[in-house]
Coordinates of C-alpha atoms in Angstrom, one line a residue:
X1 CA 0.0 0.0 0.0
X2 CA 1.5 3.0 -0.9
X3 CA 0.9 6.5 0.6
X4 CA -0.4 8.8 -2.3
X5 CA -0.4 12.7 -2.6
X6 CA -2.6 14.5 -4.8
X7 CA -2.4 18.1 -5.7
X8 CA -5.8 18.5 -6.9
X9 CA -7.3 16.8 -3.7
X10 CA -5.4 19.3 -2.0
X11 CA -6.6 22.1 -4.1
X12 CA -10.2 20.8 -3.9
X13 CA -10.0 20.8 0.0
X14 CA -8.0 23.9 0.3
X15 CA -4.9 22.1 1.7
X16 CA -2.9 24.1 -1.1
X17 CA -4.1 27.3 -2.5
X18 CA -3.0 29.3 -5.6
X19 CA -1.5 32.8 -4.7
X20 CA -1.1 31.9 -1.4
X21 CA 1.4 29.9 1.4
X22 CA -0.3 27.4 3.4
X23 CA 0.8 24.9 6.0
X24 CA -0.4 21.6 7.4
X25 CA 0.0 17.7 7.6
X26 CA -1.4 15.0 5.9
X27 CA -2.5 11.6 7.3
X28 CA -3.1 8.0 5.9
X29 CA -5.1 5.2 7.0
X30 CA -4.9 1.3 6.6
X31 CA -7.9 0.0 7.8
X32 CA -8.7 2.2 9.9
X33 CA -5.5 2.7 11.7
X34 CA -2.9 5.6 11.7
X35 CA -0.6 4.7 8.9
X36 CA 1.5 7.7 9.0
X37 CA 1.5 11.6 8.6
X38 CA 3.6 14.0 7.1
X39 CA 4.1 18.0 7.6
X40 CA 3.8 19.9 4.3
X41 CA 4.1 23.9 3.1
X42 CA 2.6 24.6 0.1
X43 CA 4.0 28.2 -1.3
X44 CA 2.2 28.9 -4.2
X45 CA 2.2 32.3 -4.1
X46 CA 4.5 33.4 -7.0
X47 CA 2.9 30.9 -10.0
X48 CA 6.4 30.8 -11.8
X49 CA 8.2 29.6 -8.3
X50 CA 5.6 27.2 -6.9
X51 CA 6.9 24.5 -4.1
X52 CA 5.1 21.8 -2.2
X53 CA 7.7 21.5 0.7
X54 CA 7.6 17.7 2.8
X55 CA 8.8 17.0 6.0
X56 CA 9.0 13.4 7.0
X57 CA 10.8 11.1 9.5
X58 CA 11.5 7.4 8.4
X59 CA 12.7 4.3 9.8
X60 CA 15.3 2.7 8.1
X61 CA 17.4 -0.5 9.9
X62 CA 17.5 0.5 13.4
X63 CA 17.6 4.4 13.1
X64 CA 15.7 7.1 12.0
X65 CA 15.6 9.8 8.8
X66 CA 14.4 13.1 9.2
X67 CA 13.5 13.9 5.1
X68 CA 12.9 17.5 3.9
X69 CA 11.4 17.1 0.3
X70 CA 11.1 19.7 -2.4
X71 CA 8.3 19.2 -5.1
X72 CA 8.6 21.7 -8.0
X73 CA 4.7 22.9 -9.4
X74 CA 4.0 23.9 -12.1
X75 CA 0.8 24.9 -14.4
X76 CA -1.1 24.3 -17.5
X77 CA -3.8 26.5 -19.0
X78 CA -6.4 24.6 -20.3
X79 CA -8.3 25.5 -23.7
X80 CA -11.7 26.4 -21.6
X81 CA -9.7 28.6 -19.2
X82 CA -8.3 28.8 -15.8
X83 CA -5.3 26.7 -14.3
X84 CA -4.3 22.8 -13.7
X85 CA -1.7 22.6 -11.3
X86 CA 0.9 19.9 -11.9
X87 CA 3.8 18.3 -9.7
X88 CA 7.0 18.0 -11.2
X89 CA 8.5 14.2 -10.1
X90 CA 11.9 15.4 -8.4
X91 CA 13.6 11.8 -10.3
X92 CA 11.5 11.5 -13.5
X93 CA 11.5 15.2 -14.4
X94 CA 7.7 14.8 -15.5
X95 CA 4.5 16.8 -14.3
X96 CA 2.0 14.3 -12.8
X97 CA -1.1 14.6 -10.6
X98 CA 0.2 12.6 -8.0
X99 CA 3.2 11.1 -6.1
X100 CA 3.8 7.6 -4.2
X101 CA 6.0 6.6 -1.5
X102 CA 5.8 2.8 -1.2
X103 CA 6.8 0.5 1.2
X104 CA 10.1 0.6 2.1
X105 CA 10.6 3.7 0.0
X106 CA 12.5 6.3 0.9
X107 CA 10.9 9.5 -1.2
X108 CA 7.6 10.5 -3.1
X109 CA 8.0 10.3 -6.4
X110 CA 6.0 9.6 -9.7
X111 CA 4.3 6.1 -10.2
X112 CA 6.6 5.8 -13.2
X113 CA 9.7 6.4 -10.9
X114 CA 8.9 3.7 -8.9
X115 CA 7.3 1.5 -11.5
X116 CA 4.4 0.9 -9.8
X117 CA 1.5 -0.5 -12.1
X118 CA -2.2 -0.2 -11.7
X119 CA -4.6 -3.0 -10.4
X120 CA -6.0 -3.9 -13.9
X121 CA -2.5 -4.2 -15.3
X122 CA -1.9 -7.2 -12.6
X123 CA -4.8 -9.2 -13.4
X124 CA -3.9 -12.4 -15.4
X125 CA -5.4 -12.5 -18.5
X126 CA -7.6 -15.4 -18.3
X127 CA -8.8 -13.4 -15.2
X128 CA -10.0 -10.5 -16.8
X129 CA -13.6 -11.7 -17.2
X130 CA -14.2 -12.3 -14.0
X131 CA -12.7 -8.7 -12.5
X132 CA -15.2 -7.1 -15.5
X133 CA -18.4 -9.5 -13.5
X134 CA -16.8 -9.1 -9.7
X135 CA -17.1 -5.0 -11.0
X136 CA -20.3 -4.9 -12.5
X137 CA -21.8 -7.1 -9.9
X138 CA -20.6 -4.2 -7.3
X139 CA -21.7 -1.8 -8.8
X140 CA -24.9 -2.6 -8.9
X141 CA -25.1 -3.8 -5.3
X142 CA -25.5 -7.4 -5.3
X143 CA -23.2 -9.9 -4.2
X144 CA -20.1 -10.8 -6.1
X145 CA -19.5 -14.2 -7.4
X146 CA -19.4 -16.0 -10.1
X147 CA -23.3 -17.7 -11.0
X148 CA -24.3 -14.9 -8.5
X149 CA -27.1 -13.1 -10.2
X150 CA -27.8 -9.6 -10.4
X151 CA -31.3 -7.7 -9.5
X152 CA -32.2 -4.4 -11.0
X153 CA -31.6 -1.4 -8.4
X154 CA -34.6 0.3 -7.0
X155 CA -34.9 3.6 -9.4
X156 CA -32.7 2.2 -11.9
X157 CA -34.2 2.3 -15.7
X158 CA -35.6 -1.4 -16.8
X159 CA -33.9 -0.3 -20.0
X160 CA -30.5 0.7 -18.4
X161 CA -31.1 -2.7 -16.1
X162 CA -31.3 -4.7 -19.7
X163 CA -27.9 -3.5 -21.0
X164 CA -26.4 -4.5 -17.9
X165 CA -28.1 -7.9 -18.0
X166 CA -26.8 -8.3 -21.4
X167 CA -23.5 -7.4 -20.4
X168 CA -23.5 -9.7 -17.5
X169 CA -24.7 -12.8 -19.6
X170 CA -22.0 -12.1 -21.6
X171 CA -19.1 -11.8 -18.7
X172 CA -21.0 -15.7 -17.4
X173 CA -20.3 -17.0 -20.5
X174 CA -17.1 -16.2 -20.8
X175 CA -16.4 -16.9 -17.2
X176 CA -18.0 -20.4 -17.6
X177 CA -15.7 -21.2 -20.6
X178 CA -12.5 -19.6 -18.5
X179 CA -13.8 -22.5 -15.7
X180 CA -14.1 -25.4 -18.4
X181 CA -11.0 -24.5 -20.0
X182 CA -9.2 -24.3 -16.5
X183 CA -10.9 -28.0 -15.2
X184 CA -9.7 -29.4 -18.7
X185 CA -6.0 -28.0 -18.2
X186 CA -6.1 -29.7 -15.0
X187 CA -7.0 -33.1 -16.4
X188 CA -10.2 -33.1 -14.6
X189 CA -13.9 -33.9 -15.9
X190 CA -17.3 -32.6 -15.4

């Protein structure tokens, strides 16, 4: 699990201001449970000079690193007007939305820095159909499983219902053949 910062959260909850300097800490959870906290200074005063300043201690062996990190921001200006605010990954030298420390890592950086890959991009191929059911089934709040059936949501159209149905008896069959073709690999018979 890796702790995550993102500029535009900040932004949206007024953690990090344009034109001004603010200061505060950030928190993570796991489960419920303090997973750690960091001090931060955002100076965004000057657009041109923008920093996002960390301040971190970190265990490493039997001792203890105080880190001070600087994050470079920078902006774009979208075609319908205003400002996106970017970081700038102090390794990869890239503006991204957000920055990762991972386990046993030592600084934020980009997800590309650290190679980190998405979810999806772990699942094994012949998995793929049943992540697509598991998702569909939460999303429409029924249980997840495969040959567990979905019900149409209370205020849902029937018509919107029916293209998820279709969908669904789609991801089953394909599910059903990943099974058979997984008992016959393993020598086994229905």
């Amino acid at each position: 699990m890796s702790k995550k910062i993102d500029l535009a959260w900040m932004i949206r909850t007024g953690r990090a201001k344009p034109g001004q300097w603010i200061s505060g800490s950030l928190s993570w959870n796991c489960g419920g449970e303090p997973a750690g906290s960091i001090s931060y200074s955002a100076n965004m005063e000057d657009p041109s000079n923008s920093i996002l300043r960390l301040s971190y201690s970190r265990a490493y062996g039997d001792g203890r690193e105080h880190v001070e990190q600087t994050v470079r921001l920078v902006f774009t200006e979208p075609n319908f007007g205003g400002r996106r605010w970017w970081m700038v990954c102090p390794y990869k030298h890239v503006r991204v939305a957000k920055l990762y420390l991972p386990n046993g890592g030592d600084r934020f950086a980009s997800r590309k820095a650290w190679r980190l890959a998405y979810n999806s991009q772990r699942v094994a191929y012949r998995d793929r159909a049943f992540e697509k059911l598991f998702r569909l089934q939460r999303k429409l709040g029924c249980e997840e499983g495969f040959d567990a059936y979905i019900r149409k949501p209370k205020g849902m159209w029937q018509r919107t219902f029916d293209r998820y149905l279709e969908r669904y008896e789609e991801l089953d069959a394909q599910c059903a053949g990943e099974m058979m073709s997984l008992v016959l690999r393993l020598g086994g018979k229905l």
